[in-house]
Structures are given as C-alpha cells and as structure tokens.
Amino acid sequence: MGLPPPLRAQAIRTPTGSRSEENPMRRPFIAGNWKMNLLLPEAVRLAGDLRERLRDLSDRDVAVFPTFVAVEAVARALEESPIQVGGQTCHPEDAGAFTGEISAPILASAGASLVIVGHSERRHVFGESDADVALRLQAALRHRLRPVLCVGETLEERESGRTLEVVERQVRSALEPVAKDGLAAVTLAYEPVWAIGTGKVATPEQAQEVHAAIRGMLRDMGGAVGEDMRILYGGSVKASNVDGLMAMTDIDGALVGGASLDADEFARIVRFEAM
Ligand code: PGA
C-alpha cells in the first residue's frame, strides 16, 4: 500500500532554507524516543556510544527519552555532554496513589529536563484524552520539564479529510490553557500515526504541509511565541530520509523512534544535511 494522499490535490512546494539562519530560536532539535526498549545496561551503553559520537554539537539540540527506570543512569552517563534526557510521559499530579505512573517532579529528580506528552501510543494504546494531555503538559511546565507535545492524525482521519481539524484540536486543547511564557518552553512534534513504526515516512511535502498549517495555528494563538516554537516531524525518520525532511522550512527537527536505538544511525540523523 502506498502513502496516503496529500491533503490537497496539489501538494504545497515550499522554498527550502536554513531555519536557524532565519530564526535562531528554532535551532534544529533531534530527539530519540527509546519507547519500551533496551535493558538497563543496554540503555547506558547506547548513551555512552552517543556521547562519543556527538561530542561537538554546537548548532543543534539533541535529547534521548529512555524508559523511566533508565532515566537516572542515562542522565548520569550523559553528564557534561550536550545530549539531554527526558521521560516518555508524566502524570498530571505531583504525587499520590497512582500505581504505575510517574510524576514530573520524580522525573526531574532523576535528571530529566524534558518530557514527551501526548505521544500517539499514549493517546491510542493507553487512552489518554486531549484533556489528560493538557494536564500532563501543565504538570511538566510546573516542574520546569520542557514538554515535547505530540500531535497527529490516524490513517482513517487523514483519509476522511480531517487531518487539520484533528491536529488543530490537539494543539489548541493542550496549548490554549498555557500562559505565553510557558509556551516558550514547549516543542511540538507532528507525528502522523500512520507513519509511526510502519516504515511509511510522510514525504517532505506532506509533512511540510501540516507543519505550515500548525505554524499558522501557533501564530494565531501565541504571536511571536508561536513563530519561535519548534515543530519536529516524527514517523519512520531514518538516516536515509532525514535530509529531505530537514530541508523543509517549517520542519525544525525530528522525533525518532526505531532508528534512535542504533548509535551510528541516530548520530547520522543528528548530523543531517539539509539540502
Ligand atoms: P518511529 O517512531 O520513528 O519508530 O516511527 C517515532 C515515534 O513514535 O516517536
């Protein structure tokens, strides 16, 4: 089966260029979401391998998101390296009787500086609603964890022409309750659900089309803050397709799942060359 169609009959062609030259706030940001993978020693080894390969990063941000139990050890392994560490979700409450959950202050105390919220697996496998995601994002901000807010449509939503409606609902429900100074800490990640873990990466034009629409929503909501917010693309990003994606004006980075588990592959993605 091929890729789902673009939103409009004619895909938008956008002139390419370097984001960081246009807007220094939108420094490229490459994030590795390790999901429920790697035993503790493997996670520490991968962190060490990345540390070796990515010593000299001055013009881009990099972060990895290990499982909760590995956050502390990975943060330690990456001390004094430019690579940051985050959690894969956080609970809305700071503490309490929530068996199996983790809170933003616990993540922060383990060395996390970031947290993913609203990943499609949290939304679709674990049933997190837009309202849950909004509360989790607010909890992250309360504890100075920089949230990476994930949004994206399912295949069925795209095929029924509802991509932008779904994405706008997800963006607005999470970000409208946040004050402007809080917005400055947020990164967005557009991850079409049909592209996650499927090997079906959106074409650069398909991704750019939605990124440009999200940029418009952010401008509308936050003015200058919206202009500065980074929007990452996620969904089957690999070393072989990152360059084309990063050449798009509104793609400021990548949220990488499967391909972030291999040090050489991830390091090559981090060193993308926008064409
Ligand atoms: P993938 O996952 O790169 O394995 O498609 C991306 C993500 O879920 O963040």
PDB file of C-alpha atoms and ligand atoms in Angstrom:
ATOM      1  CA  MET A   1       0.000   0.000   0.000  1.00  0.00           C
ATOM      2  CA  GLY A   2       1.336   3.442  -0.903  1.00  0.00           C
ATOM      3  CA  LEU A   3       1.378   6.594   1.129  1.00  0.00           C
ATOM      4  CA  PRO A   4      -1.884   8.315   1.958  1.00  0.00           C
ATOM      5  CA  PRO A   5      -2.586  11.253  -0.368  1.00  0.00           C
ATOM      6  CA  PRO A   6      -1.603  14.845   0.391  1.00  0.00           C
ATOM      7  CA  LEU A   7      -4.296  16.987   1.998  1.00  0.00           C
ATOM      8  CA  ARG A   8      -4.914  18.948  -1.156  1.00  0.00           C
ATOM      9  CA  ALA A   9      -4.710  17.723  -4.727  1.00  0.00           C
ATOM     10  CA  GLN A  10      -1.614  19.843  -5.230  1.00  0.00           C
ATOM     11  CA  ALA A  11       0.999  19.364  -2.535  1.00  0.00           C
ATOM     12  CA  ILE A  12       2.479  22.631  -1.292  1.00  0.00           C
ATOM     13  CA  ARG A  13       6.006  23.277  -2.521  1.00  0.00           C
ATOM     14  CA  THR A  14       7.885  25.415  -0.097  1.00  0.00           C
ATOM     15  CA  PRO A  15      11.202  27.074  -0.753  1.00  0.00           C
ATOM     16  CA  THR A  16      13.918  25.406   1.257  1.00  0.00           C
ATOM     17  CA  GLY A  17      16.302  27.216   3.535  1.00  0.00           C
ATOM     18  CA  SER A  18      18.019  27.094   6.860  1.00  0.00           C
ATOM     19  CA  ARG A  19      15.695  27.622   9.788  1.00  0.00           C
ATOM     20  CA  SER A  20      18.390  28.606  12.221  1.00  0.00           C
ATOM     21  CA  GLU A  21      19.553  31.400   9.935  1.00  0.00           C
ATOM     22  CA  GLU A  22      16.006  32.674   9.650  1.00  0.00           C
ATOM     23  CA  ASN A  23      15.163  32.336  13.319  1.00  0.00           C
ATOM     24  CA  PRO A  24      17.846  31.418  15.865  1.00  0.00           C
ATOM     25  CA  MET A  25      15.155  30.333  18.340  1.00  0.00           C
ATOM     26  CA  ARG A  26      14.372  27.453  16.030  1.00  0.00           C
ATOM     27  CA  ARG A  27      17.671  25.638  16.410  1.00  0.00           C
ATOM     28  CA  PRO A  28      17.384  22.141  14.950  1.00  0.00           C
ATOM     29  CA  PHE A  29      16.347  19.591  17.571  1.00  0.00           C
ATOM     30  CA  ILE A  30      16.720  15.823  17.121  1.00  0.00           C
ATOM     31  CA  ALA A  31      15.081  13.626  19.757  1.00  0.00           C
ATOM     32  CA  GLY A  32      15.317   9.857  20.217  1.00  0.00           C
ATOM     33  CA  ASN A  33      12.291   8.136  21.740  1.00  0.00           C
ATOM     34  CA  TRP A  34      13.539   4.770  23.005  1.00  0.00           C
ATOM     35  CA  LYS A  35       9.994   3.659  23.966  1.00  0.00           C
ATOM     36  CA  MET A  36       9.847   0.338  25.904  1.00  0.00           C
ATOM     37  CA  ASN A  37      13.193  -0.897  24.600  1.00  0.00           C
ATOM     38  CA  LEU A  38      16.671  -1.665  25.964  1.00  0.00           C
ATOM     39  CA  LEU A  39      17.618  -3.321  29.231  1.00  0.00           C
ATOM     40  CA  LEU A  40      19.291  -1.001  31.706  1.00  0.00           C
ATOM     41  CA  PRO A  41      22.894  -1.907  30.734  1.00  0.00           C
ATOM     42  CA  GLU A  42      21.974  -1.569  27.044  1.00  0.00           C
ATOM     43  CA  ALA A  43      20.492   1.882  27.637  1.00  0.00           C
ATOM     44  CA  VAL A  44      23.644   3.015  29.443  1.00  0.00           C
ATOM     45  CA  ARG A  45      25.811   1.574  26.665  1.00  0.00           C
ATOM     46  CA  LEU A  46      23.817   3.376  23.960  1.00  0.00           C
ATOM     47  CA  ALA A  47      24.089   6.624  25.935  1.00  0.00           C
ATOM     48  CA  GLY A  48      27.877   6.168  26.133  1.00  0.00           C
ATOM     49  CA  ASP A  49      28.102   5.416  22.403  1.00  0.00           C
ATOM     50  CA  LEU A  50      26.091   8.539  21.579  1.00  0.00           C
ATOM     51  CA  ARG A  51      28.210  10.620  23.912  1.00  0.00           C
ATOM     52  CA  GLU A  52      31.316   9.535  21.974  1.00  0.00           C
ATOM     53  CA  ARG A  53      29.765  10.197  18.578  1.00  0.00           C
ATOM     54  CA  LEU A  54      28.131  13.540  19.412  1.00  0.00           C
ATOM     55  CA  ARG A  55      30.774  15.386  21.403  1.00  0.00           C
ATOM     56  CA  ASP A  56      30.980  18.514  19.324  1.00  0.00           C
ATOM     57  CA  LEU A  57      27.420  19.689  18.820  1.00  0.00           C
ATOM     58  CA  SER A  58      27.131  23.426  18.936  1.00  0.00           C
ATOM     59  CA  ASP A  59      24.441  24.248  16.426  1.00  0.00           C
ATOM     60  CA  ARG A  60      21.696  21.771  17.314  1.00  0.00           C
ATOM     61  CA  ASP A  61      19.915  20.246  20.289  1.00  0.00           C
ATOM     62  CA  VAL A  62      19.756  16.506  20.951  1.00  0.00           C
ATOM     63  CA  ALA A  63      17.791  14.548  23.534  1.00  0.00           C
ATOM     64  CA  VAL A  64      17.015  10.921  24.325  1.00  0.00           C
ATOM     65  CA  PHE A  65      13.942   9.558  26.088  1.00  0.00           C
ATOM     66  CA  PRO A  66      14.708   6.242  27.827  1.00  0.00           C
ATOM     67  CA  THR A  67      12.260   4.180  29.908  1.00  0.00           C
ATOM     68  CA  PHE A  68      11.643   5.595  33.379  1.00  0.00           C
ATOM     69  CA  VAL A  69      13.973   3.198  35.186  1.00  0.00           C
ATOM     70  CA  ALA A  70      16.837   4.148  32.875  1.00  0.00           C
ATOM     71  CA  VAL A  71      16.423   7.934  33.094  1.00  0.00           C
ATOM     72  CA  GLU A  72      18.744   8.408  36.040  1.00  0.00           C
ATOM     73  CA  ALA A  73      21.530   6.135  34.755  1.00  0.00           C
ATOM     74  CA  VAL A  74      21.335   7.590  31.240  1.00  0.00           C
ATOM     75  CA  ALA A  75      21.368  11.147  32.616  1.00  0.00           C
ATOM     76  CA  ARG A  76      24.479  10.241  34.590  1.00  0.00           C
ATOM     77  CA  ALA A  77      26.118   8.663  31.545  1.00  0.00           C
ATOM     78  CA  LEU A  78      25.433  11.876  29.598  1.00  0.00           C
ATOM     79  CA  GLU A  79      26.572  14.348  32.257  1.00  0.00           C
ATOM     80  CA  GLU A  80      28.555  17.182  30.716  1.00  0.00           C
ATOM     81  CA  SER A  81      27.596  16.065  27.236  1.00  0.00           C
ATOM     82  CA  PRO A  82      25.330  18.197  25.037  1.00  0.00           C
ATOM     83  CA  ILE A  83      22.720  15.398  24.961  1.00  0.00           C
ATOM     84  CA  GLN A  84      19.703  15.950  27.208  1.00  0.00           C
ATOM     85  CA  VAL A  85      17.460  13.338  28.788  1.00  0.00           C
ATOM     86  CA  GLY A  86      13.691  13.181  29.143  1.00  0.00           C
ATOM     87  CA  GLY A  87      10.809  10.973  30.242  1.00  0.00           C
ATOM     88  CA  GLN A  88       8.206   9.463  27.908  1.00  0.00           C
ATOM     89  CA  THR A  89       5.163  10.833  29.774  1.00  0.00           C
ATOM     90  CA  CYS A  90       4.289  12.281  33.166  1.00  0.00           C
ATOM     91  CA  HIS A  91       1.166  12.160  35.314  1.00  0.00           C
ATOM     92  CA  PRO A  92      -0.894  15.334  35.883  1.00  0.00           C
ATOM     93  CA  GLU A  93      -0.494  15.076  39.679  1.00  0.00           C
ATOM     94  CA  ASP A  94       2.769  15.649  41.521  1.00  0.00           C
ATOM     95  CA  ALA A  95       2.392  12.633  43.853  1.00  0.00           C
ATOM     96  CA  GLY A  96      -0.221  10.237  45.166  1.00  0.00           C
ATOM     97  CA  ALA A  97      -1.941   6.879  44.755  1.00  0.00           C
ATOM     98  CA  PHE A  98      -1.389   6.360  41.006  1.00  0.00           C
ATOM     99  CA  THR A  99       0.164   2.909  40.747  1.00  0.00           C
ATOM    100  CA  GLY A 100       2.389   2.507  37.712  1.00  0.00           C
ATOM    101  CA  GLU A 101       2.548   6.206  36.873  1.00  0.00           C
ATOM    102  CA  ILE A 102       5.401   8.688  37.178  1.00  0.00           C
ATOM    103  CA  SER A 103       5.224  12.363  38.067  1.00  0.00           C
ATOM    104  CA  ALA A 104       7.051  15.358  36.643  1.00  0.00           C
ATOM    105  CA  PRO A 105       8.941  16.081  39.904  1.00  0.00           C
ATOM    106  CA  ILE A 106      10.106  12.450  40.109  1.00  0.00           C
ATOM    107  CA  LEU A 107      11.407  12.637  36.538  1.00  0.00           C
ATOM    108  CA  ALA A 108      13.121  15.937  37.269  1.00  0.00           C
ATOM    109  CA  SER A 109      14.723  14.488  40.407  1.00  0.00           C
ATOM    110  CA  ALA A 110      16.132  11.641  38.289  1.00  0.00           C
ATOM    111  CA  GLY A 111      17.880  14.073  35.934  1.00  0.00           C
ATOM    112  CA  ALA A 112      15.272  14.607  33.213  1.00  0.00           C
ATOM    113  CA  SER A 113      14.978  18.062  31.704  1.00  0.00           C
ATOM    114  CA  LEU A 114      12.319  17.204  29.127  1.00  0.00           C
ATOM    115  CA  VAL A 115       9.234  15.030  28.816  1.00  0.00           C
ATOM    116  CA  ILE A 116       7.161  13.766  25.891  1.00  0.00           C
ATOM    117  CA  VAL A 117       3.428  14.342  26.322  1.00  0.00           C
ATOM    118  CA  GLY A 118       0.566  13.077  24.194  1.00  0.00           C
ATOM    119  CA  HIS A 119       2.561  10.552  22.182  1.00  0.00           C
ATOM    120  CA  SER A 120       0.158   8.719  19.886  1.00  0.00           C
ATOM    121  CA  GLU A 121       0.852   5.442  21.724  1.00  0.00           C
ATOM    122  CA  ARG A 122      -0.249   7.133  24.960  1.00  0.00           C
ATOM    123  CA  ARG A 123      -3.338   8.502  23.234  1.00  0.00           C
ATOM    124  CA  HIS A 124      -4.331   5.393  21.283  1.00  0.00           C
ATOM    125  CA  VAL A 125      -2.975   2.455  23.318  1.00  0.00           C
ATOM    126  CA  PHE A 126      -3.442   3.894  26.807  1.00  0.00           C
ATOM    127  CA  GLY A 127      -6.468   6.079  26.103  1.00  0.00           C
ATOM    128  CA  GLU A 128      -5.115   9.499  27.061  1.00  0.00           C
ATOM    129  CA  SER A 129      -7.652  12.144  26.037  1.00  0.00           C
ATOM    130  CA  ASP A 130      -6.883  15.697  24.922  1.00  0.00           C
ATOM    131  CA  ALA A 131      -7.834  16.832  28.431  1.00  0.00           C
ATOM    132  CA  ASP A 132      -5.345  14.364  30.017  1.00  0.00           C
ATOM    133  CA  VAL A 133      -2.616  15.506  27.677  1.00  0.00           C
ATOM    134  CA  ALA A 134      -3.275  19.164  28.558  1.00  0.00           C
ATOM    135  CA  LEU A 135      -2.951  18.398  32.283  1.00  0.00           C
ATOM    136  CA  ARG A 136       0.227  16.380  31.781  1.00  0.00           C
ATOM    137  CA  LEU A 137       1.744  19.250  29.827  1.00  0.00           C
ATOM    138  CA  GLN A 138       0.875  21.682  32.621  1.00  0.00           C
ATOM    139  CA  ALA A 139       2.435  19.349  35.204  1.00  0.00           C
ATOM    140  CA  ALA A 140       5.638  19.266  33.157  1.00  0.00           C
ATOM    141  CA  LEU A 141       5.777  23.062  32.972  1.00  0.00           C
ATOM    142  CA  ARG A 142       5.144  23.419  36.724  1.00  0.00           C
ATOM    143  CA  HIS A 143       8.290  21.390  37.331  1.00  0.00           C
ATOM    144  CA  ARG A 144      10.409  23.009  34.638  1.00  0.00           C
ATOM    145  CA  LEU A 145      10.443  19.985  32.380  1.00  0.00           C
ATOM    146  CA  ARG A 146      10.325  21.127  28.767  1.00  0.00           C
ATOM    147  CA  PRO A 147       7.445  19.272  27.122  1.00  0.00           C
ATOM    148  CA  VAL A 148       7.552  17.761  23.643  1.00  0.00           C
ATOM    149  CA  LEU A 149       3.864  17.761  22.725  1.00  0.00           C
ATOM    150  CA  CYS A 150       2.953  15.143  20.096  1.00  0.00           C
ATOM    151  CA  VAL A 151       0.021  15.562  17.738  1.00  0.00           C
ATOM    152  CA  GLY A 152      -1.002  13.687  14.613  1.00  0.00           C
ATOM    153  CA  GLU A 153      -3.855  12.086  12.720  1.00  0.00           C
ATOM    154  CA  THR A 154      -4.648   8.409  12.186  1.00  0.00           C
ATOM    155  CA  LEU A 155      -4.864   6.949   8.698  1.00  0.00           C
ATOM    156  CA  GLU A 156      -8.647   6.941   8.887  1.00  0.00           C
ATOM    157  CA  GLU A 157      -8.676  10.606   9.925  1.00  0.00           C
ATOM    158  CA  ARG A 158      -6.381  11.538   7.033  1.00  0.00           C
ATOM    159  CA  GLU A 159      -8.373   9.562   4.510  1.00  0.00           C
ATOM    160  CA  SER A 160     -11.583  11.196   5.631  1.00  0.00           C
ATOM    161  CA  GLY A 161     -10.073  14.666   5.185  1.00  0.00           C
ATOM    162  CA  ARG A 162      -9.902  15.511   8.881  1.00  0.00           C
ATOM    163  CA  THR A 163      -6.122  15.845   9.365  1.00  0.00           C
ATOM    164  CA  LEU A 164      -6.004  19.564  10.069  1.00  0.00           C
ATOM    165  CA  GLU A 165      -9.148  19.504  12.183  1.00  0.00           C
ATOM    166  CA  VAL A 166      -7.683  16.746  14.402  1.00  0.00           C
ATOM    167  CA  VAL A 167      -4.266  18.363  14.662  1.00  0.00           C
ATOM    168  CA  GLU A 168      -5.765  21.765  15.454  1.00  0.00           C
ATOM    169  CA  ARG A 169      -7.937  20.259  18.198  1.00  0.00           C
ATOM    170  CA  GLN A 170      -4.898  18.520  19.727  1.00  0.00           C
ATOM    171  CA  VAL A 171      -2.715  21.650  19.530  1.00  0.00           C
ATOM    172  CA  ARG A 172      -5.309  24.062  20.887  1.00  0.00           C
ATOM    173  CA  SER A 173      -6.590  21.848  23.708  1.00  0.00           C
ATOM    174  CA  ALA A 174      -3.055  21.403  25.051  1.00  0.00           C
ATOM    175  CA  LEU A 175      -1.650  24.884  24.457  1.00  0.00           C
ATOM    176  CA  GLU A 176      -4.537  27.299  24.966  1.00  0.00           C
ATOM    177  CA  PRO A 177      -4.509  26.850  28.771  1.00  0.00           C
ATOM    178  CA  VAL A 178      -0.773  27.680  28.880  1.00  0.00           C
ATOM    179  CA  ALA A 179       0.479  31.227  29.530  1.00  0.00           C
ATOM    180  CA  LYS A 180       2.780  32.781  26.917  1.00  0.00           C
ATOM    181  CA  ASP A 181       5.950  32.371  28.989  1.00  0.00           C
ATOM    182  CA  GLY A 182       5.097  28.671  29.409  1.00  0.00           C
ATOM    183  CA  LEU A 183       4.656  28.282  25.660  1.00  0.00           C
ATOM    184  CA  ALA A 184       8.268  29.284  25.140  1.00  0.00           C
ATOM    185  CA  ALA A 185       9.349  26.011  26.808  1.00  0.00           C
ATOM    186  CA  VAL A 186       7.229  23.797  24.547  1.00  0.00           C
ATOM    187  CA  THR A 187       8.343  21.887  21.453  1.00  0.00           C
ATOM    188  CA  LEU A 188       5.713  20.411  19.149  1.00  0.00           C
ATOM    189  CA  ALA A 189       6.072  17.116  17.300  1.00  0.00           C
ATOM    190  CA  TYR A 190       3.844  16.316  14.353  1.00  0.00           C
ATOM    191  CA  GLU A 191       3.684  12.540  14.095  1.00  0.00           C
ATOM    192  CA  PRO A 192       1.124  11.127  11.668  1.00  0.00           C
ATOM    193  CA  VAL A 193       0.025   7.886  13.342  1.00  0.00           C
ATOM    194  CA  TRP A 194       0.129   6.016  10.031  1.00  0.00           C
ATOM    195  CA  ALA A 195       3.848   6.785   9.734  1.00  0.00           C
ATOM    196  CA  ILE A 196       4.926   5.659  13.222  1.00  0.00           C
ATOM    197  CA  GLY A 197       6.843   2.402  13.245  1.00  0.00           C
ATOM    198  CA  THR A 198       5.436   1.484   9.832  1.00  0.00           C
ATOM    199  CA  GLY A 199       8.368   2.432   7.606  1.00  0.00           C
ATOM    200  CA  LYS A 200       5.961   4.753   5.763  1.00  0.00           C
ATOM    201  CA  VAL A 201       7.534   8.134   6.261  1.00  0.00           C
ATOM    202  CA  ALA A 202       5.452  11.108   5.135  1.00  0.00           C
ATOM    203  CA  THR A 203       7.010  12.772   2.123  1.00  0.00           C
ATOM    204  CA  PRO A 204       8.768  16.047   2.961  1.00  0.00           C
ATOM    205  CA  GLU A 205       5.922  17.853   1.168  1.00  0.00           C
ATOM    206  CA  GLN A 206       3.216  16.015   3.137  1.00  0.00           C
ATOM    207  CA  ALA A 207       4.965  16.839   6.397  1.00  0.00           C
ATOM    208  CA  GLN A 208       5.669  20.458   5.408  1.00  0.00           C
ATOM    209  CA  GLU A 209       2.025  20.973   4.528  1.00  0.00           C
ATOM    210  CA  VAL A 210       0.899  20.088   8.059  1.00  0.00           C
ATOM    211  CA  HIS A 211       3.846  21.846   9.715  1.00  0.00           C
ATOM    212  CA  ALA A 212       2.977  25.065   7.867  1.00  0.00           C
ATOM    213  CA  ALA A 213      -0.643  24.738   8.993  1.00  0.00           C
ATOM    214  CA  ILE A 214       0.479  24.173  12.610  1.00  0.00           C
ATOM    215  CA  ARG A 215       2.758  27.217  12.344  1.00  0.00           C
ATOM    216  CA  GLY A 216      -0.310  29.222  11.324  1.00  0.00           C
ATOM    217  CA  MET A 217      -2.274  27.926  14.341  1.00  0.00           C
ATOM    218  CA  LEU A 218       0.622  28.825  16.663  1.00  0.00           C
ATOM    219  CA  ARG A 219       0.923  32.341  15.231  1.00  0.00           C
ATOM    220  CA  ASP A 220      -2.765  32.765  15.761  1.00  0.00           C
ATOM    221  CA  MET A 221      -2.529  31.583  19.368  1.00  0.00           C
ATOM    222  CA  GLY A 222       0.787  32.953  20.521  1.00  0.00           C
ATOM    223  CA  GLY A 223       2.101  35.575  18.113  1.00  0.00           C
ATOM    224  CA  ALA A 224       5.878  35.732  18.425  1.00  0.00           C
ATOM    225  CA  VAL A 225       5.986  32.696  20.731  1.00  0.00           C
ATOM    226  CA  GLY A 226       4.227  30.710  18.049  1.00  0.00           C
ATOM    227  CA  GLU A 227       6.735  31.907  15.494  1.00  0.00           C
ATOM    228  CA  ASP A 228       9.612  30.657  17.645  1.00  0.00           C
ATOM    229  CA  MET A 229       8.180  27.260  18.637  1.00  0.00           C
ATOM    230  CA  ARG A 230      10.000  24.325  17.110  1.00  0.00           C
ATOM    231  CA  ILE A 231       7.944  21.748  15.249  1.00  0.00           C
ATOM    232  CA  LEU A 232       9.586  18.329  14.884  1.00  0.00           C
ATOM    233  CA  TYR A 233       8.456  15.672  12.441  1.00  0.00           C
ATOM    234  CA  GLY A 234       8.158  12.072  13.665  1.00  0.00           C
ATOM    235  CA  GLY A 235       7.249   8.813  11.964  1.00  0.00           C
ATOM    236  CA  SER A 236       9.790   6.415  10.425  1.00  0.00           C
ATOM    237  CA  VAL A 237      12.588   9.003  10.315  1.00  0.00           C
ATOM    238  CA  LYS A 238      15.881   7.379   9.327  1.00  0.00           C
ATOM    239  CA  ALA A 239      19.341   8.431   8.198  1.00  0.00           C
ATOM    240  CA  SER A 240      18.179   7.832   4.625  1.00  0.00           C
ATOM    241  CA  ASN A 241      15.229  10.256   4.724  1.00  0.00           C
ATOM    242  CA  VAL A 242      16.133  12.906   7.319  1.00  0.00           C
ATOM    243  CA  ASP A 243      17.957  15.242   4.925  1.00  0.00           C
ATOM    244  CA  GLY A 244      14.929  15.751   2.702  1.00  0.00           C
ATOM    245  CA  LEU A 245      12.659  16.353   5.680  1.00  0.00           C
ATOM    246  CA  MET A 246      15.050  18.825   7.285  1.00  0.00           C
ATOM    247  CA  ALA A 247      15.202  20.821   4.057  1.00  0.00           C
ATOM    248  CA  MET A 248      11.605  21.947   4.597  1.00  0.00           C
ATOM    249  CA  THR A 249      11.221  25.443   6.077  1.00  0.00           C
ATOM    250  CA  ASP A 250       8.785  24.503   8.829  1.00  0.00           C
ATOM    251  CA  ILE A 251      10.456  21.239   9.921  1.00  0.00           C
ATOM    252  CA  ASP A 252      12.744  22.148  12.802  1.00  0.00           C
ATOM    253  CA  GLY A 253      13.842  18.676  13.816  1.00  0.00           C
ATOM    254  CA  ALA A 254      12.832  15.057  14.226  1.00  0.00           C
ATOM    255  CA  LEU A 255      11.391  12.762  16.872  1.00  0.00           C
ATOM    256  CA  VAL A 256      12.906   9.389  16.068  1.00  0.00           C
ATOM    257  CA  GLY A 257      11.716   6.035  17.415  1.00  0.00           C
ATOM    258  CA  GLY A 258      13.158   2.804  15.996  1.00  0.00           C
ATOM    259  CA  ALA A 259      16.164   4.424  14.326  1.00  0.00           C
ATOM    260  CA  SER A 260      17.230   6.062  17.611  1.00  0.00           C
ATOM    261  CA  LEU A 261      18.157   2.656  19.079  1.00  0.00           C
ATOM    262  CA  ASP A 262      21.270   2.368  16.919  1.00  0.00           C
ATOM    263  CA  ALA A 263      24.098   4.767  17.797  1.00  0.00           C
ATOM    264  CA  ASP A 264      25.520   5.106  14.274  1.00  0.00           C
ATOM    265  CA  GLU A 265      22.116   5.571  12.677  1.00  0.00           C
ATOM    266  CA  PHE A 266      20.974   8.119  15.267  1.00  0.00           C
ATOM    267  CA  ALA A 267      24.263  10.036  15.111  1.00  0.00           C
ATOM    268  CA  ARG A 268      23.861  10.285  11.325  1.00  0.00           C
ATOM    269  CA  ILE A 269      20.315  11.574  11.779  1.00  0.00           C
ATOM    270  CA  VAL A 270      21.592  14.192  14.238  1.00  0.00           C
ATOM    271  CA  ARG A 271      24.176  15.237  11.639  1.00  0.00           C
ATOM    272  CA  PHE A 272      21.548  15.649   8.935  1.00  0.00           C
ATOM    273  CA  GLU A 273      22.484  17.785   5.979  1.00  0.00           C
ATOM    274  CA  ALA A 274      19.572  19.941   4.904  1.00  0.00           C
ATOM    275  CA  MET A 275      19.821  20.042   1.140  1.00  0.00           C
TER     276      MET A 275
HETATM  277  P1  PGA B   1       9.333   5.608  14.636  1.00  0.00           P
HETATM  278  O1  PGA B   1       8.635   6.255  15.935  1.00  0.00           O
HETATM  279  O2  PGA B   1      10.498   6.502  14.279  1.00  0.00           O
HETATM  280  O3  PGA B   1       9.767   4.227  15.069  1.00  0.00           O
HETATM  281  O4  PGA B   1       8.310   5.586  13.546  1.00  0.00           O
HETATM  282  C1  PGA B   1       8.514   7.636  16.083  1.00  0.00           C
HETATM  283  C2  PGA B   1       7.795   7.959  17.361  1.00  0.00           C
HETATM  284  O5  PGA B   1       6.863   7.244  17.738  1.00  0.00           O
HETATM  285  O6  PGA B   1       8.123   8.942  18.055  1.00  0.00           O
END
